[in-house]
mmCIF file of N, CA and C in Angstrom:
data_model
loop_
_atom_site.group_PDB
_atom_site.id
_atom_site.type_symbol
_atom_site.label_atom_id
_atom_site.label_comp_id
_atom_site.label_asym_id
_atom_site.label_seq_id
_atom_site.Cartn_x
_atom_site.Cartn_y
_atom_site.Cartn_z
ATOM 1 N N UNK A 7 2.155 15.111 12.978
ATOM 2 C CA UNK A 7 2.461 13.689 12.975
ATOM 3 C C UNK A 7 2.353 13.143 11.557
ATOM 4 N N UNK A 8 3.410 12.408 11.115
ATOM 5 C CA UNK A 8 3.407 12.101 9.771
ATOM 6 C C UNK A 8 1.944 10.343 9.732
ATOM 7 N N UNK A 9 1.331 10.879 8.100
ATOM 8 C CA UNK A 9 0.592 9.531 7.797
ATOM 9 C C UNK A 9 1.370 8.942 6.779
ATOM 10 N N UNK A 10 1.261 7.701 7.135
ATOM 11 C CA UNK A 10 1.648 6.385 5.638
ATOM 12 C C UNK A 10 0.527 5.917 5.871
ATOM 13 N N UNK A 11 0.141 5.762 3.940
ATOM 14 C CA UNK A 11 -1.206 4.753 3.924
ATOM 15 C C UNK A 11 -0.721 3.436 3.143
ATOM 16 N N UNK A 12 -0.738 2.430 3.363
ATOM 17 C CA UNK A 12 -0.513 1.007 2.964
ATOM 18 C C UNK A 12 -1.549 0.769 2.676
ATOM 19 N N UNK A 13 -1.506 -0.152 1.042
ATOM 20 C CA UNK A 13 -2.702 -1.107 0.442
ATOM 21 C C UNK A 13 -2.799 -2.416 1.396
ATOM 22 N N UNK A 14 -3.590 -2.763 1.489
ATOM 23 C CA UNK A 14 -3.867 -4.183 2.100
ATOM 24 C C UNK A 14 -5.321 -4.757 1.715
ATOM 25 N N UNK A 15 -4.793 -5.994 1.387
ATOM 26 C CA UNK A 15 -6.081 -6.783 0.759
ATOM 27 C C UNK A 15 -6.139 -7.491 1.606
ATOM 28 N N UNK A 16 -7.936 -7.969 1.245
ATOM 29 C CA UNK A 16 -8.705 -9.136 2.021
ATOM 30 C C UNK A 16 -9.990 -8.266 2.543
ATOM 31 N N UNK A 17 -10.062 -6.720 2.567
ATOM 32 C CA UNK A 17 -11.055 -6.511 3.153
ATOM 33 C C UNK A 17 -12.147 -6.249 2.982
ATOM 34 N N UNK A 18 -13.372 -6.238 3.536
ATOM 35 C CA UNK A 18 -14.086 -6.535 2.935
ATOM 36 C C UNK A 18 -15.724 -5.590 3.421
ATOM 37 N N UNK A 19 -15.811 -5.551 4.482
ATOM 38 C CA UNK A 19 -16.791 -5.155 5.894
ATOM 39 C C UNK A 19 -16.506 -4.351 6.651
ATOM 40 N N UNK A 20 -17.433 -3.887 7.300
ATOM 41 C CA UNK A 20 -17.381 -3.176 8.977
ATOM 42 C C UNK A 20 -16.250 -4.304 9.927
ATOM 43 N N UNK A 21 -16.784 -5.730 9.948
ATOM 44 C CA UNK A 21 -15.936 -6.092 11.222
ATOM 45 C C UNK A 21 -13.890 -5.924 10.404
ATOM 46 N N UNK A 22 -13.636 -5.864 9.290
ATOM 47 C CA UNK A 22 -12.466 -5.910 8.485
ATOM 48 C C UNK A 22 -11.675 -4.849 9.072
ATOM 49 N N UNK A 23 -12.874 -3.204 8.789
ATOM 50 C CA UNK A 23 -12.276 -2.097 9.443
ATOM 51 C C UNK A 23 -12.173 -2.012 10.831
ATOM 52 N N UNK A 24 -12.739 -2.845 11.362
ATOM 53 C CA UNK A 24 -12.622 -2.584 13.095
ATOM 54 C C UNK A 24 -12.005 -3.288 13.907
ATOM 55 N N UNK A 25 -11.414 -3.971 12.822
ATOM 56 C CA UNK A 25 -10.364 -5.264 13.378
ATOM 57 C C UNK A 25 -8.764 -4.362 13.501
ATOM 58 N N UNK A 26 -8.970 -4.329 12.045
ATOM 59 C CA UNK A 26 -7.389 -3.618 11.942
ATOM 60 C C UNK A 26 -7.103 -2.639 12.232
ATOM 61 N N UNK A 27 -8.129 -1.645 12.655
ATOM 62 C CA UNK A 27 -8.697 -0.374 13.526
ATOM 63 C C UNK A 27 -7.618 -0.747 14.403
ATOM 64 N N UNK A 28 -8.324 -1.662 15.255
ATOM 65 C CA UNK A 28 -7.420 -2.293 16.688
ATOM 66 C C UNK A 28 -6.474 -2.749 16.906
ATOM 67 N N UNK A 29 -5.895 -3.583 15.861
ATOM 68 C CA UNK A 29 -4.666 -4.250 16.149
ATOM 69 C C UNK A 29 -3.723 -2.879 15.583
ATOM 70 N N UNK A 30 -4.161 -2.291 14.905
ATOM 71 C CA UNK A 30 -3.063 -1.551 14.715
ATOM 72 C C UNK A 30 -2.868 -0.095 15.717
ATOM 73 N N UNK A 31 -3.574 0.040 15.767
ATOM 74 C CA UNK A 31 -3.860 1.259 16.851
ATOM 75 C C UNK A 31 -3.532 0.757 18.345
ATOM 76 N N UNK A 32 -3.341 -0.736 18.254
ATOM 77 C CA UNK A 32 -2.778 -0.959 19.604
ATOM 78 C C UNK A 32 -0.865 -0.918 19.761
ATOM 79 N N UNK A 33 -0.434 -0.682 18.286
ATOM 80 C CA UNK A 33 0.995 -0.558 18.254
ATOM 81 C C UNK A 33 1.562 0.683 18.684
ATOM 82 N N UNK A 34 2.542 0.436 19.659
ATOM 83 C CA UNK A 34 3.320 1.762 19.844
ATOM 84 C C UNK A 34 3.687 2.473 18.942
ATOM 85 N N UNK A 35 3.280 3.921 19.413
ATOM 86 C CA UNK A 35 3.673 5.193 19.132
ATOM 87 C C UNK A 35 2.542 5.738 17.526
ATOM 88 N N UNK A 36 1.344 4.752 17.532
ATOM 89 C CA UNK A 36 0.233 4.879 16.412
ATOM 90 C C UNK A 36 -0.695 5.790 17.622
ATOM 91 N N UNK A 37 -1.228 6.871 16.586
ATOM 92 C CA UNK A 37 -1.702 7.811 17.210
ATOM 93 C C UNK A 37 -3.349 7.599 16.684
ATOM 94 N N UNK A 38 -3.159 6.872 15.573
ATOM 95 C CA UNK A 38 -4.729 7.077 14.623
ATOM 96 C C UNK A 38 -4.482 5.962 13.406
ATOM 97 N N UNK A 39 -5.855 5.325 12.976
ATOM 98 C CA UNK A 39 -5.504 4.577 11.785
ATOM 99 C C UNK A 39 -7.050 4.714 11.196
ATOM 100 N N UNK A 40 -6.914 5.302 9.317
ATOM 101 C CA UNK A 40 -8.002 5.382 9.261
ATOM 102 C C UNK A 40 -8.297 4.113 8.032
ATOM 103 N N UNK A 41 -9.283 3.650 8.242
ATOM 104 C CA UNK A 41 -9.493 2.420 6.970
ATOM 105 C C UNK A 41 -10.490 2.630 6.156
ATOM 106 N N UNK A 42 -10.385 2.360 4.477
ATOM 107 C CA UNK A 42 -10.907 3.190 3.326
ATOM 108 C C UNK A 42 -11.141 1.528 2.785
ATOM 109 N N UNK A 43 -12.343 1.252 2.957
ATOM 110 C CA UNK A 43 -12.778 -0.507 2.794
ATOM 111 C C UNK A 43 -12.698 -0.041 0.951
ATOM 112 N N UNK A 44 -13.280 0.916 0.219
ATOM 113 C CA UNK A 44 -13.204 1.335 -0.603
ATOM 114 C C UNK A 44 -12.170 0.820 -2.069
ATOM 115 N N UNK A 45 -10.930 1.580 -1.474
ATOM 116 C CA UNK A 45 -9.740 1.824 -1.954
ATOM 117 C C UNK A 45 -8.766 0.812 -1.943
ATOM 118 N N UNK A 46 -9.494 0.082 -0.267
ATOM 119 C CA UNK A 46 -8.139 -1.103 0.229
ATOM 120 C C UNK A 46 -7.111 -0.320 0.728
ATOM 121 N N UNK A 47 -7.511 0.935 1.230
ATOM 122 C CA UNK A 47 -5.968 1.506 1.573
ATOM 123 C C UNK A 47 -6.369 1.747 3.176
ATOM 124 N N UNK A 48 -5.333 1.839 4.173
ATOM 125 C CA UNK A 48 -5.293 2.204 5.505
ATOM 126 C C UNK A 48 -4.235 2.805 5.609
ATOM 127 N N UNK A 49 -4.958 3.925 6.174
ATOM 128 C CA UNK A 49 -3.410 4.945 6.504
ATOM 129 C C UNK A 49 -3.306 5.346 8.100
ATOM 130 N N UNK A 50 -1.703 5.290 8.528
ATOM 131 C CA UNK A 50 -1.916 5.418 9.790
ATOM 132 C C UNK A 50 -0.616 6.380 10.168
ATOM 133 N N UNK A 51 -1.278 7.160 11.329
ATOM 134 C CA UNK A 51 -0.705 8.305 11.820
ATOM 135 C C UNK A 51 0.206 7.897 13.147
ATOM 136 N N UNK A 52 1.066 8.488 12.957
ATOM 137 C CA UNK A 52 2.505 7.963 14.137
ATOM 138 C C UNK A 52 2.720 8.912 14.257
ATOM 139 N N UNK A 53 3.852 9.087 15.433
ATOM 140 C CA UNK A 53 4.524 9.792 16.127
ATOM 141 C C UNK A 53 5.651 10.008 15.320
ATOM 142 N N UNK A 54 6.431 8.490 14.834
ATOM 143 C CA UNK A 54 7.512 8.337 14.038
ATOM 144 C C UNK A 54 7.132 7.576 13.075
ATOM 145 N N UNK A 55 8.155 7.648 12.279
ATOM 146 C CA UNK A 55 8.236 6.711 10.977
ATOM 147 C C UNK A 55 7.651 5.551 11.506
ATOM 148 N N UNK A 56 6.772 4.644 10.919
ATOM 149 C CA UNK A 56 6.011 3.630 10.632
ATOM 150 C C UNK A 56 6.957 2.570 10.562
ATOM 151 N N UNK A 57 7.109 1.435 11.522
ATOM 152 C CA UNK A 57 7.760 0.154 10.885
ATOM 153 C C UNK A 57 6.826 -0.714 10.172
ATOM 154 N N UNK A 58 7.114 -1.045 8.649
ATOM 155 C CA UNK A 58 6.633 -1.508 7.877
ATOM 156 C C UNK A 58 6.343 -2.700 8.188
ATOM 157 N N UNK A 59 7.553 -3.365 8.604
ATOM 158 C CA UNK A 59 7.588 -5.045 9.115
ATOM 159 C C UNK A 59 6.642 -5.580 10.082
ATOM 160 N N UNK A 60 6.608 -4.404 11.671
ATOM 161 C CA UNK A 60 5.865 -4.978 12.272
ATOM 162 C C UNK A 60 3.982 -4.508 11.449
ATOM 163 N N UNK A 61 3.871 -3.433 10.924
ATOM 164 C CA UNK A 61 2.329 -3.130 10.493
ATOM 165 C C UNK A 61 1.883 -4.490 10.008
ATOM 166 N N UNK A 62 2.844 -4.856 8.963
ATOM 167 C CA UNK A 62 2.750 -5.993 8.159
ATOM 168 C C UNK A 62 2.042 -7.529 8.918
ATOM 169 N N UNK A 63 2.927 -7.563 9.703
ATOM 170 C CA UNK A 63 3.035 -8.555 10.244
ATOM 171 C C UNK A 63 1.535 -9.046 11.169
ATOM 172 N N UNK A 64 1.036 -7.422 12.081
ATOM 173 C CA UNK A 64 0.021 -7.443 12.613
ATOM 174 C C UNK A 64 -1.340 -7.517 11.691
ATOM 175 N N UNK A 65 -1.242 -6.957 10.660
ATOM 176 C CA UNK A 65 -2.070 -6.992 9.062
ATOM 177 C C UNK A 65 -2.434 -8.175 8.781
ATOM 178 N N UNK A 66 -1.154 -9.312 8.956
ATOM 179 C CA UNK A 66 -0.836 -10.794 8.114
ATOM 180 C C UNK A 66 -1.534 -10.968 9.173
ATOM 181 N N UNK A 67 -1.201 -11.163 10.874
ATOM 182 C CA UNK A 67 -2.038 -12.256 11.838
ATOM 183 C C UNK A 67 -3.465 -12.208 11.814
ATOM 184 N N UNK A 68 -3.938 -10.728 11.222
ATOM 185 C CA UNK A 68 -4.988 -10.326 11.869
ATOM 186 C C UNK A 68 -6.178 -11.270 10.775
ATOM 187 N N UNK A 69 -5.368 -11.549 9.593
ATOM 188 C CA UNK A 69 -6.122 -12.164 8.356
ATOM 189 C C UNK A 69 -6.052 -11.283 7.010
ATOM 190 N N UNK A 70 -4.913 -10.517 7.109
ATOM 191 C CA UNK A 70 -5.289 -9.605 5.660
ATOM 192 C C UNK A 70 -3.809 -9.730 5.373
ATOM 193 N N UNK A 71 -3.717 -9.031 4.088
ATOM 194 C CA UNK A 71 -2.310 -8.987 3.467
ATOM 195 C C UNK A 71 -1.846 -7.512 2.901
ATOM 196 N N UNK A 72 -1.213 -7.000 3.576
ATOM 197 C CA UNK A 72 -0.344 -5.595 3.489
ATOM 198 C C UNK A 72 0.536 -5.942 2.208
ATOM 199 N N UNK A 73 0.252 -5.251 0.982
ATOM 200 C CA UNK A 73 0.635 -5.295 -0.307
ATOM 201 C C UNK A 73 1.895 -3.896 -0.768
ATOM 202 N N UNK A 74 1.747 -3.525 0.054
ATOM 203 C CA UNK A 74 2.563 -2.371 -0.067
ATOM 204 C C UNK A 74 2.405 -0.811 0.640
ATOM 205 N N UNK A 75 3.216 -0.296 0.664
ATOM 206 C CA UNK A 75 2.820 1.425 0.578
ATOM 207 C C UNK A 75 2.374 2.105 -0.435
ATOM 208 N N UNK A 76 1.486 3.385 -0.539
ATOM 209 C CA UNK A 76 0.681 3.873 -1.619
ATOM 210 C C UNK A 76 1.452 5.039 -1.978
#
């Protein structure tokens, strides 16, 4: 299963990683998402290619900002 890891800022904590843990891991066809509070990077494992738009989007509601792919 292919990973993309996307930068995303704002984070900060445990509840940061366990937020976006969830919202993203609740998107179809995400198999795994791992978050690097560190780096600012989250990379997540699919089935298929990654839609950027919706990651983004769930990233933006959740309170953070998806800055790109790494």
């Amino acid at each position: 299963m292919p990973a993309t890891t996307y930068a995303v800022s704002g984070m900060s904590c445990g509840h940061c990683k366990a937020t976006l843990t969830k919202v993203i891991g609740a998107l179809t066809g995400v198999s795994g998402v791992e978050v690097d509070l560190g780096s600012g990077h989250v990379t997540v494992t699919s089935a298929a290619e990654p839609d950027d738009d919706v990651i983004a989007e769930v990233v933006d509601e959740a309170g953070y900002e998806l800055t790109g792919r790494v």
